Amino acid sequence: MAGYFITFEGGEGAGKSTQIERLRRRLEQLSHPVVVTREPGGSAYAEQIRSFILSGQAKRLGPFAEALLFAAARIDHLDKTIEPALKSGTHVLCDRFADSTRAYQGALGDLDSGLIDSLERVTLKGVSPNLTFILDVPAEVGLSRASARRAGKGEGADRFEEEDLSFHQALRQAFLTIARAYPDRCVVIHADRPADEVEEIIWSSVSERLPKLARNITRPLDVA
Ligand code: Z5A
């Protein structure tokens, strides 16, 4: 059986990494093989492109060139990490994917949606998430969570974290628009609540939409 591909999207500080880790733990407890990965990044060359983009050096090239860089990273990520895992029956939990290009470079960078469609077609070659969680929090909440986390680690803001509040508010709307456009694939989770509650909502959604994942895959030993 091929693995399932589950992506997590949303604004900054929405809690994606936190929830991916919790879902990974739940799935592994049920003996499912799982790979956790992220975009940009998730493979050797894609991680190099990630460093270049997040350093802010690509910003001056404009949103179209940035979209091409994200696409280039995605090609390597699909080739080296995502597709081999799915083919071997391992489930892939990915922190951001193509919807982030649609939201950040498409909606906010004002790129033509036909252009984003074409880029997606040639980059993804038919690979699409089985399920996408869009973690939705007010921009102020996400930004304050992310800045608290950065302060704790002594880190500075990256390329996108430097954008102003209106950028992050528009981003939130862009993700909600994507969720409305792809209702079969996307589930919006109101994530401005305790992480334990968000985890439960995500798990019930996984159990409902991908019921095979909510079952233990090891068979009980036959006891005479
Ligand atoms: N980007 C793009 O423009 N185009 C693309 O195609 C792609 C990406 C793929 C990658 O940044 C950047 O690239 C991203 C979009 C752009 N821009 N930004 N910003 P990244 O990977 O470095 O960062 P991120 O994706 O935005 O993740 P994040 O800021 O690390 O947020 P998160 O993963 O959603 O949140 P978290 O790490 O789980 O939680 C943040 C903090 O909040 C942390 O201290 C948690 O303990 C806390 N937290 C989590 N959940 C809760 C709840 N429920 N209550 C309270 N506190 C919580």
PDB file of C-alpha atoms and ligand atoms in Angstrom:
ATOM      1  CA  MET A   1       0.000   0.000   0.000  1.00  0.00           C
ATOM      2  CA  ALA A   2       1.268   3.505  -0.813  1.00  0.00           C
ATOM      3  CA  GLY A   3       1.740   5.875   2.104  1.00  0.00           C
ATOM      4  CA  TYR A   4      -0.506   8.829   2.744  1.00  0.00           C
ATOM      5  CA  PHE A   5       0.755  12.343   2.151  1.00  0.00           C
ATOM      6  CA  ILE A   6      -0.453  14.846   4.761  1.00  0.00           C
ATOM      7  CA  THR A   7       0.534  18.508   4.661  1.00  0.00           C
ATOM      8  CA  PHE A   8       0.222  21.250   7.263  1.00  0.00           C
ATOM      9  CA  GLU A   9      -0.219  24.849   6.200  1.00  0.00           C
ATOM     10  CA  GLY A  10      -0.979  28.191   7.783  1.00  0.00           C
ATOM     11  CA  GLY A  11       0.620  31.435   8.852  1.00  0.00           C
ATOM     12  CA  GLU A  12       3.641  31.825  10.999  1.00  0.00           C
ATOM     13  CA  GLY A  13       3.412  30.451  14.540  1.00  0.00           C
ATOM     14  CA  ALA A  14       0.164  28.623  13.751  1.00  0.00           C
ATOM     15  CA  GLY A  15       1.506  25.494  15.477  1.00  0.00           C
ATOM     16  CA  LYS A  16       2.307  23.319  12.455  1.00  0.00           C
ATOM     17  CA  SER A  17       5.566  21.839  13.768  1.00  0.00           C
ATOM     18  CA  THR A  18       3.986  21.196  17.165  1.00  0.00           C
ATOM     19  CA  GLN A  19       1.039  19.316  15.662  1.00  0.00           C
ATOM     20  CA  ILE A  20       3.121  17.387  13.143  1.00  0.00           C
ATOM     21  CA  GLU A  21       5.217  16.031  16.001  1.00  0.00           C
ATOM     22  CA  ARG A  22       2.074  15.011  17.915  1.00  0.00           C
ATOM     23  CA  LEU A  23       0.557  13.294  14.875  1.00  0.00           C
ATOM     24  CA  ARG A  24       3.843  11.511  14.193  1.00  0.00           C
ATOM     25  CA  ARG A  25       3.824  10.150  17.760  1.00  0.00           C
ATOM     26  CA  ARG A  26       0.234   8.929  17.469  1.00  0.00           C
ATOM     27  CA  LEU A  27       0.874   7.194  14.162  1.00  0.00           C
ATOM     28  CA  GLU A  28       4.069   5.553  15.366  1.00  0.00           C
ATOM     29  CA  GLN A  29       2.253   4.299  18.462  1.00  0.00           C
ATOM     30  CA  LEU A  30      -0.037   2.473  16.025  1.00  0.00           C
ATOM     31  CA  SER A  31       3.080   1.079  14.279  1.00  0.00           C
ATOM     32  CA  HIS A  32       2.692   3.175  11.112  1.00  0.00           C
ATOM     33  CA  PRO A  33       5.957   4.107   9.384  1.00  0.00           C
ATOM     34  CA  VAL A  34       6.171   7.913   9.186  1.00  0.00           C
ATOM     35  CA  VAL A  35       8.548  10.481   7.732  1.00  0.00           C
ATOM     36  CA  VAL A  36       8.401  14.079   8.938  1.00  0.00           C
ATOM     37  CA  THR A  37       9.690  16.670   6.520  1.00  0.00           C
ATOM     38  CA  ARG A  38       9.362  20.349   5.650  1.00  0.00           C
ATOM     39  CA  GLU A  39       9.398  22.950   2.903  1.00  0.00           C
ATOM     40  CA  PRO A  40      11.379  24.669   1.807  1.00  0.00           C
ATOM     41  CA  GLY A  41      13.853  21.898   2.517  1.00  0.00           C
ATOM     42  CA  GLY A  42      13.517  18.227   3.306  1.00  0.00           C
ATOM     43  CA  SER A  43      16.385  17.038   1.068  1.00  0.00           C
ATOM     44  CA  ALA A  44      20.032  18.058   0.721  1.00  0.00           C
ATOM     45  CA  TYR A  45      19.723  20.475  -2.220  1.00  0.00           C
ATOM     46  CA  ALA A  46      16.357  21.803  -1.074  1.00  0.00           C
ATOM     47  CA  GLU A  47      17.882  22.664   2.326  1.00  0.00           C
ATOM     48  CA  GLN A  48      20.562  24.711   0.535  1.00  0.00           C
ATOM     49  CA  ILE A  49      17.877  26.590  -1.383  1.00  0.00           C
ATOM     50  CA  ARG A  50      16.011  27.094   1.928  1.00  0.00           C
ATOM     51  CA  SER A  51      19.037  28.838   3.463  1.00  0.00           C
ATOM     52  CA  PHE A  52      19.332  31.133   0.453  1.00  0.00           C
ATOM     53  CA  ILE A  53      15.626  32.086   0.442  1.00  0.00           C
ATOM     54  CA  LEU A  54      15.223  32.569   4.192  1.00  0.00           C
ATOM     55  CA  SER A  55      18.395  34.661   4.412  1.00  0.00           C
ATOM     56  CA  GLY A  56      16.427  37.258   2.419  1.00  0.00           C
ATOM     57  CA  GLN A  57      18.862  37.254  -0.524  1.00  0.00           C
ATOM     58  CA  ALA A  58      16.216  36.057  -2.987  1.00  0.00           C
ATOM     59  CA  LYS A  59      13.716  38.799  -2.088  1.00  0.00           C
ATOM     60  CA  ARG A  60      15.309  41.289  -4.463  1.00  0.00           C
ATOM     61  CA  LEU A  61      14.676  38.881  -7.360  1.00  0.00           C
ATOM     62  CA  GLY A  62      10.907  39.328  -6.868  1.00  0.00           C
ATOM     63  CA  PRO A  63       8.035  36.898  -6.187  1.00  0.00           C
ATOM     64  CA  PHE A  64       8.241  35.077  -9.530  1.00  0.00           C
ATOM     65  CA  ALA A  65      11.901  34.184  -9.056  1.00  0.00           C
ATOM     66  CA  GLU A  66      11.185  33.233  -5.444  1.00  0.00           C
ATOM     67  CA  ALA A  67       8.353  30.972  -6.641  1.00  0.00           C
ATOM     68  CA  LEU A  68      10.803  29.315  -9.061  1.00  0.00           C
ATOM     69  CA  LEU A  69      13.279  28.755  -6.233  1.00  0.00           C
ATOM     70  CA  PHE A  70      10.595  27.157  -4.051  1.00  0.00           C
ATOM     71  CA  ALA A  71       9.631  24.998  -7.046  1.00  0.00           C
ATOM     72  CA  ALA A  72      13.257  23.960  -7.616  1.00  0.00           C
ATOM     73  CA  ALA A  73      13.559  22.968  -3.960  1.00  0.00           C
ATOM     74  CA  ARG A  74      10.270  21.067  -4.219  1.00  0.00           C
ATOM     75  CA  ILE A  75      11.463  19.057  -7.243  1.00  0.00           C
ATOM     76  CA  ASP A  76      14.444  17.744  -5.249  1.00  0.00           C
ATOM     77  CA  HIS A  77      12.314  17.192  -2.145  1.00  0.00           C
ATOM     78  CA  LEU A  78       9.737  15.167  -4.104  1.00  0.00           C
ATOM     79  CA  ASP A  79      12.422  13.199  -5.880  1.00  0.00           C
ATOM     80  CA  LYS A  80      14.643  12.370  -2.907  1.00  0.00           C
ATOM     81  CA  THR A  81      12.283  12.266   0.062  1.00  0.00           C
ATOM     82  CA  ILE A  82       8.545  12.373  -0.571  1.00  0.00           C
ATOM     83  CA  GLU A  83       8.044  10.017  -3.507  1.00  0.00           C
ATOM     84  CA  PRO A  84      10.431   7.274  -2.292  1.00  0.00           C
ATOM     85  CA  ALA A  85       8.717   7.319   1.117  1.00  0.00           C
ATOM     86  CA  LEU A  86       5.192   7.156  -0.309  1.00  0.00           C
ATOM     87  CA  LYS A  87       6.165   4.367  -2.711  1.00  0.00           C
ATOM     88  CA  SER A  88       7.587   2.308   0.157  1.00  0.00           C
ATOM     89  CA  GLY A  89       4.346   2.657   2.133  1.00  0.00           C
ATOM     90  CA  THR A  90       5.687   5.267   4.565  1.00  0.00           C
ATOM     91  CA  HIS A  91       3.339   8.132   5.437  1.00  0.00           C
ATOM     92  CA  VAL A  92       4.709  11.621   4.899  1.00  0.00           C
ATOM     93  CA  LEU A  93       3.888  14.526   7.212  1.00  0.00           C
ATOM     94  CA  CYS A  94       5.080  17.722   5.595  1.00  0.00           C
ATOM     95  CA  ASP A  95       5.385  21.181   7.162  1.00  0.00           C
ATOM     96  CA  ARG A  96       4.209  23.390   4.248  1.00  0.00           C
ATOM     97  CA  PHE A  97       3.964  22.388   0.579  1.00  0.00           C
ATOM     98  CA  ALA A  98       2.615  23.836  -2.677  1.00  0.00           C
ATOM     99  CA  ASP A  99      -0.251  25.716  -0.979  1.00  0.00           C
ATOM    100  CA  SER A 100       2.392  27.936   0.629  1.00  0.00           C
ATOM    101  CA  THR A 101       3.607  28.988  -2.839  1.00  0.00           C
ATOM    102  CA  ARG A 102       0.017  29.715  -3.826  1.00  0.00           C
ATOM    103  CA  ALA A 103      -0.507  31.830  -0.682  1.00  0.00           C
ATOM    104  CA  TYR A 104       2.851  33.589  -0.246  1.00  0.00           C
ATOM    105  CA  GLN A 105       4.076  34.067  -3.820  1.00  0.00           C
ATOM    106  CA  GLY A 106       0.693  33.771  -5.592  1.00  0.00           C
ATOM    107  CA  ALA A 107      -1.774  35.747  -3.498  1.00  0.00           C
ATOM    108  CA  LEU A 108       0.655  38.023  -1.672  1.00  0.00           C
ATOM    109  CA  GLY A 109       3.247  38.314  -4.418  1.00  0.00           C
ATOM    110  CA  ASP A 110       0.396  39.030  -6.820  1.00  0.00           C
ATOM    111  CA  LEU A 111       1.458  36.369  -9.291  1.00  0.00           C
ATOM    112  CA  ASP A 112      -1.086  35.293 -11.855  1.00  0.00           C
ATOM    113  CA  SER A 113      -2.949  32.189 -10.666  1.00  0.00           C
ATOM    114  CA  GLY A 114      -2.569  30.602 -14.138  1.00  0.00           C
ATOM    115  CA  LEU A 115       1.174  30.894 -13.731  1.00  0.00           C
ATOM    116  CA  ILE A 116       1.057  29.229 -10.310  1.00  0.00           C
ATOM    117  CA  ASP A 117      -1.168  26.469 -11.782  1.00  0.00           C
ATOM    118  CA  SER A 118       1.374  25.817 -14.550  1.00  0.00           C
ATOM    119  CA  LEU A 119       4.292  25.815 -12.123  1.00  0.00           C
ATOM    120  CA  GLU A 120       2.435  23.373  -9.894  1.00  0.00           C
ATOM    121  CA  ARG A 121       1.654  21.097 -12.839  1.00  0.00           C
ATOM    122  CA  VAL A 122       5.268  20.794 -13.986  1.00  0.00           C
ATOM    123  CA  THR A 123       6.685  20.578 -10.465  1.00  0.00           C
ATOM    124  CA  LEU A 124       4.300  18.157  -8.782  1.00  0.00           C
ATOM    125  CA  LYS A 125       3.702  15.867 -11.773  1.00  0.00           C
ATOM    126  CA  GLY A 126       0.446  14.656 -10.268  1.00  0.00           C
ATOM    127  CA  VAL A 127       1.587  14.247  -6.651  1.00  0.00           C
ATOM    128  CA  SER A 128      -0.986  15.807  -4.357  1.00  0.00           C
ATOM    129  CA  PRO A 129      -1.527  15.617  -0.606  1.00  0.00           C
ATOM    130  CA  ASN A 130      -4.262  13.221   0.533  1.00  0.00           C
ATOM    131  CA  LEU A 131      -5.094  15.636   3.323  1.00  0.00           C
ATOM    132  CA  THR A 132      -4.074  19.197   4.157  1.00  0.00           C
ATOM    133  CA  PHE A 133      -4.577  20.804   7.549  1.00  0.00           C
ATOM    134  CA  ILE A 134      -4.759  24.567   7.440  1.00  0.00           C
ATOM    135  CA  LEU A 135      -4.052  25.779  10.958  1.00  0.00           C
ATOM    136  CA  ASP A 136      -5.864  29.077  11.295  1.00  0.00           C
ATOM    137  CA  VAL A 137      -4.960  31.639  13.957  1.00  0.00           C
ATOM    138  CA  PRO A 138      -5.318  35.426  14.018  1.00  0.00           C
ATOM    139  CA  ALA A 139      -2.098  36.914  12.609  1.00  0.00           C
ATOM    140  CA  GLU A 140      -1.333  38.687  15.909  1.00  0.00           C
ATOM    141  CA  VAL A 141      -1.508  35.391  17.812  1.00  0.00           C
ATOM    142  CA  GLY A 142       0.783  33.564  15.371  1.00  0.00           C
ATOM    143  CA  LEU A 143       3.306  36.395  15.284  1.00  0.00           C
ATOM    144  CA  SER A 144       3.464  36.691  19.041  1.00  0.00           C
ATOM    145  CA  ARG A 145       3.924  32.914  19.450  1.00  0.00           C
ATOM    146  CA  ALA A 146       6.698  32.937  16.855  1.00  0.00           C
ATOM    147  CA  SER A 147       8.467  35.944  18.342  1.00  0.00           C
ATOM    148  CA  ALA A 148       8.315  34.404  21.848  1.00  0.00           C
ATOM    149  CA  ARG A 149       9.836  31.220  20.457  1.00  0.00           C
ATOM    150  CA  ARG A 150      12.567  33.167  18.643  1.00  0.00           C
ATOM    151  CA  ALA A 151      13.357  35.182  21.779  1.00  0.00           C
ATOM    152  CA  GLY A 152      13.709  31.923  23.727  1.00  0.00           C
ATOM    153  CA  LYS A 153      16.223  30.662  21.138  1.00  0.00           C
ATOM    154  CA  GLY A 154      17.982  34.027  20.694  1.00  0.00           C
ATOM    155  CA  GLU A 155      17.164  34.048  16.931  1.00  0.00           C
ATOM    156  CA  GLY A 156      16.321  36.983  14.623  1.00  0.00           C
ATOM    157  CA  ALA A 157      13.397  37.264  12.174  1.00  0.00           C
ATOM    158  CA  ASP A 158      13.789  35.618   8.749  1.00  0.00           C
ATOM    159  CA  ARG A 159      12.714  36.832   5.285  1.00  0.00           C
ATOM    160  CA  PHE A 160       8.958  36.349   5.822  1.00  0.00           C
ATOM    161  CA  GLU A 161       8.804  36.978   9.551  1.00  0.00           C
ATOM    162  CA  GLU A 162      10.013  40.522   8.832  1.00  0.00           C
ATOM    163  CA  GLU A 163       6.845  41.382   6.877  1.00  0.00           C
ATOM    164  CA  ASP A 164       4.271  43.622   8.607  1.00  0.00           C
ATOM    165  CA  LEU A 165       0.969  42.687  10.247  1.00  0.00           C
ATOM    166  CA  SER A 166      -1.135  43.436   7.146  1.00  0.00           C
ATOM    167  CA  PHE A 167       0.962  40.914   5.166  1.00  0.00           C
ATOM    168  CA  HIS A 168       0.217  38.215   7.751  1.00  0.00           C
ATOM    169  CA  GLN A 169      -3.479  39.116   7.854  1.00  0.00           C
ATOM    170  CA  ALA A 170      -3.686  38.849   4.052  1.00  0.00           C
ATOM    171  CA  LEU A 171      -1.823  35.552   4.257  1.00  0.00           C
ATOM    172  CA  ARG A 172      -4.444  34.161   6.610  1.00  0.00           C
ATOM    173  CA  GLN A 173      -7.171  35.077   4.106  1.00  0.00           C
ATOM    174  CA  ALA A 174      -5.161  33.508   1.269  1.00  0.00           C
ATOM    175  CA  PHE A 175      -5.036  30.154   3.096  1.00  0.00           C
ATOM    176  CA  LEU A 176      -8.777  30.304   3.839  1.00  0.00           C
ATOM    177  CA  THR A 177      -9.422  30.943   0.133  1.00  0.00           C
ATOM    178  CA  ILE A 178      -7.331  27.869  -0.753  1.00  0.00           C
ATOM    179  CA  ALA A 179      -9.328  25.796   1.768  1.00  0.00           C
ATOM    180  CA  ARG A 180     -12.584  26.886   0.131  1.00  0.00           C
ATOM    181  CA  ALA A 181     -11.230  26.035  -3.327  1.00  0.00           C
ATOM    182  CA  TYR A 182     -10.158  22.489  -2.315  1.00  0.00           C
ATOM    183  CA  PRO A 183     -12.724  21.314   0.260  1.00  0.00           C
ATOM    184  CA  ASP A 184     -12.104  17.600  -0.387  1.00  0.00           C
ATOM    185  CA  ARG A 185      -8.455  17.914   0.515  1.00  0.00           C
ATOM    186  CA  CYS A 186      -8.300  20.784   3.022  1.00  0.00           C
ATOM    187  CA  VAL A 187      -9.502  20.926   6.613  1.00  0.00           C
ATOM    188  CA  VAL A 188      -9.367  24.262   8.426  1.00  0.00           C
ATOM    189  CA  ILE A 189      -8.522  23.902  12.109  1.00  0.00           C
ATOM    190  CA  HIS A 190      -9.116  26.832  14.426  1.00  0.00           C
ATOM    191  CA  ALA A 191      -5.761  26.623  16.157  1.00  0.00           C
ATOM    192  CA  ASP A 192      -6.094  29.517  18.621  1.00  0.00           C
ATOM    193  CA  ARG A 193      -6.743  27.038  21.426  1.00  0.00           C
ATOM    194  CA  PRO A 194      -4.577  24.814  23.599  1.00  0.00           C
ATOM    195  CA  ALA A 195      -2.288  22.472  21.670  1.00  0.00           C
ATOM    196  CA  ASP A 196      -3.943  19.389  23.276  1.00  0.00           C
ATOM    197  CA  GLU A 197      -7.323  20.431  21.882  1.00  0.00           C
ATOM    198  CA  VAL A 198      -5.881  21.091  18.429  1.00  0.00           C
ATOM    199  CA  GLU A 199      -4.270  17.643  18.527  1.00  0.00           C
ATOM    200  CA  GLU A 200      -7.609  15.950  19.322  1.00  0.00           C
ATOM    201  CA  ILE A 201      -9.394  17.782  16.494  1.00  0.00           C
ATOM    202  CA  ILE A 202      -6.669  16.809  14.042  1.00  0.00           C
ATOM    203  CA  TRP A 203      -6.800  13.193  15.168  1.00  0.00           C
ATOM    204  CA  SER A 204     -10.560  12.953  14.782  1.00  0.00           C
ATOM    205  CA  SER A 205     -10.242  14.454  11.326  1.00  0.00           C
ATOM    206  CA  VAL A 206      -7.537  11.933  10.370  1.00  0.00           C
ATOM    207  CA  SER A 207      -9.693   9.084  11.732  1.00  0.00           C
ATOM    208  CA  GLU A 208     -12.673  10.269   9.722  1.00  0.00           C
ATOM    209  CA  ARG A 209     -10.927  11.062   6.442  1.00  0.00           C
ATOM    210  CA  LEU A 210      -8.199   8.382   6.431  1.00  0.00           C
ATOM    211  CA  PRO A 211      -9.647   5.680   8.710  1.00  0.00           C
ATOM    212  CA  LYS A 212      -6.852   3.201   7.906  1.00  0.00           C
ATOM    213  CA  LEU A 213      -4.425   5.491   9.719  1.00  0.00           C
ATOM    214  CA  ALA A 214      -6.353   5.369  12.970  1.00  0.00           C
ATOM    215  CA  ARG A 215      -5.929   1.569  13.163  1.00  0.00           C
ATOM    216  CA  ASN A 216      -3.044  -0.371  14.586  1.00  0.00           C
ATOM    217  CA  ILE A 217      -1.288  -2.136  11.720  1.00  0.00           C
ATOM    218  CA  THR A 218       0.353  -4.868  13.789  1.00  0.00           C
ATOM    219  CA  ARG A 219      -1.845  -7.919  14.061  1.00  0.00           C
ATOM    220  CA  PRO A 220      -2.390  -9.301  17.544  1.00  0.00           C
ATOM    221  CA  LEU A 221      -0.564 -12.632  18.081  1.00  0.00           C
ATOM    222  CA  ASP A 222      -2.788 -15.655  17.895  1.00  0.00           C
ATOM    223  CA  VAL A 223      -3.019 -16.967  21.419  1.00  0.00           C
ATOM    224  CA  ALA A 224      -3.867 -20.630  21.631  1.00  0.00           C
TER     225      ALA A 224
HETATM  226  N1  Z5A B   1       7.336  29.760   2.068  1.00  0.00           N
HETATM  227  C1  Z5A B   1       6.938  30.411   0.924  1.00  0.00           C
HETATM  228  O1  Z5A B   1       6.930  31.638   0.884  1.00  0.00           O
HETATM  229  N2  Z5A B   1       6.595  29.682  -0.178  1.00  0.00           N
HETATM  230  C2  Z5A B   1       6.615  28.329  -0.174  1.00  0.00           C
HETATM  231  O2  Z5A B   1       6.302  27.706  -1.207  1.00  0.00           O
HETATM  232  C3  Z5A B   1       7.013  27.667   1.036  1.00  0.00           C
HETATM  233  C4  Z5A B   1       7.366  28.405   2.143  1.00  0.00           C
HETATM  234  C5  Z5A B   1       7.054  26.159   1.086  1.00  0.00           C
HETATM  235  C6  Z5A B   1       9.391  28.945   5.946  1.00  0.00           C
HETATM  236  O3  Z5A B   1       9.498  29.318   7.258  1.00  0.00           O
HETATM  237  C7  Z5A B   1       8.947  30.192   5.223  1.00  0.00           C
HETATM  238  O4  Z5A B   1       8.918  29.961   3.817  1.00  0.00           O
HETATM  239  C8  Z5A B   1       7.541  30.536   5.615  1.00  0.00           C
HETATM  240  C9  Z5A B   1       6.747  30.554   4.329  1.00  0.00           C
HETATM  241  C10 Z5A B   1       7.746  30.546   3.248  1.00  0.00           C
HETATM  242  N3  Z5A B   1       7.498  31.814   6.142  1.00  0.00           N
HETATM  243  N4  Z5A B   1       7.400  32.248   7.256  1.00  0.00           N
HETATM  244  N5  Z5A B   1       7.350  32.853   8.163  1.00  0.00           N
HETATM  245  P1  Z5A B   1       9.719  28.353   8.467  1.00  0.00           P
HETATM  246  O5  Z5A B   1       9.612  26.944   8.049  1.00  0.00           O
HETATM  247  O6  Z5A B   1      10.968  28.768   9.139  1.00  0.00           O
HETATM  248  O7  Z5A B   1       8.568  28.832   9.403  1.00  0.00           O
HETATM  249  P2  Z5A B   1       7.033  28.522   9.460  1.00  0.00           P
HETATM  250  O8  Z5A B   1       6.639  27.486   8.489  1.00  0.00           O
HETATM  251  O9  Z5A B   1       6.291  29.792   9.408  1.00  0.00           O
HETATM  252  O10 Z5A B   1       6.905  27.832  10.860  1.00  0.00           O
HETATM  253  P3  Z5A B   1       6.907  28.416  12.302  1.00  0.00           P
HETATM  254  O11 Z5A B   1       6.965  29.886  12.428  1.00  0.00           O
HETATM  255  O12 Z5A B   1       8.009  27.653  12.930  1.00  0.00           O
HETATM  256  O13 Z5A B   1       5.514  28.072  12.866  1.00  0.00           O
HETATM  257  P4  Z5A B   1       4.747  26.730  13.195  1.00  0.00           P
HETATM  258  O14 Z5A B   1       5.530  25.506  12.831  1.00  0.00           O
HETATM  259  O15 Z5A B   1       3.420  26.840  12.576  1.00  0.00           O
HETATM  260  O16 Z5A B   1       4.589  26.791  14.762  1.00  0.00           O
HETATM  261  P5  Z5A B   1       5.281  25.965  15.957  1.00  0.00           P
HETATM  262  O17 Z5A B   1       6.769  25.978  15.793  1.00  0.00           O
HETATM  263  O18 Z5A B   1       4.634  24.658  16.138  1.00  0.00           O
HETATM  264  O19 Z5A B   1       4.831  26.882  17.168  1.00  0.00           O
HETATM  265  C11 Z5A B   1       5.322  28.186  17.314  1.00  0.00           C
HETATM  266  C12 Z5A B   1       5.383  28.515  18.844  1.00  0.00           C
HETATM  267  O20 Z5A B   1       4.057  28.508  19.375  1.00  0.00           O
HETATM  268  C13 Z5A B   1       6.171  27.478  19.641  1.00  0.00           C
HETATM  269  O21 Z5A B   1       6.831  28.126  20.680  1.00  0.00           O
HETATM  270  C14 Z5A B   1       5.082  26.543  20.190  1.00  0.00           C
HETATM  271  O22 Z5A B   1       5.452  25.946  21.395  1.00  0.00           O
HETATM  272  C15 Z5A B   1       3.921  27.510  20.382  1.00  0.00           C
HETATM  273  N6  Z5A B   1       2.609  26.870  20.169  1.00  0.00           N
HETATM  274  C16 Z5A B   1       2.292  25.908  19.277  1.00  0.00           C
HETATM  275  N7  Z5A B   1       0.986  25.570  19.378  1.00  0.00           N
HETATM  276  C17 Z5A B   1       0.486  26.357  20.345  1.00  0.00           C
HETATM  277  C18 Z5A B   1      -0.840  26.476  20.916  1.00  0.00           C
HETATM  278  N8  Z5A B   1      -1.861  25.738  20.480  1.00  0.00           N
HETATM  279  N9  Z5A B   1      -1.014  27.383  21.896  1.00  0.00           N
HETATM  280  C19 Z5A B   1       0.019  28.161  22.324  1.00  0.00           C
HETATM  281  N10 Z5A B   1       1.282  28.076  21.857  1.00  0.00           N
HETATM  282  C20 Z5A B   1       1.503  27.184  20.862  1.00  0.00           C
END
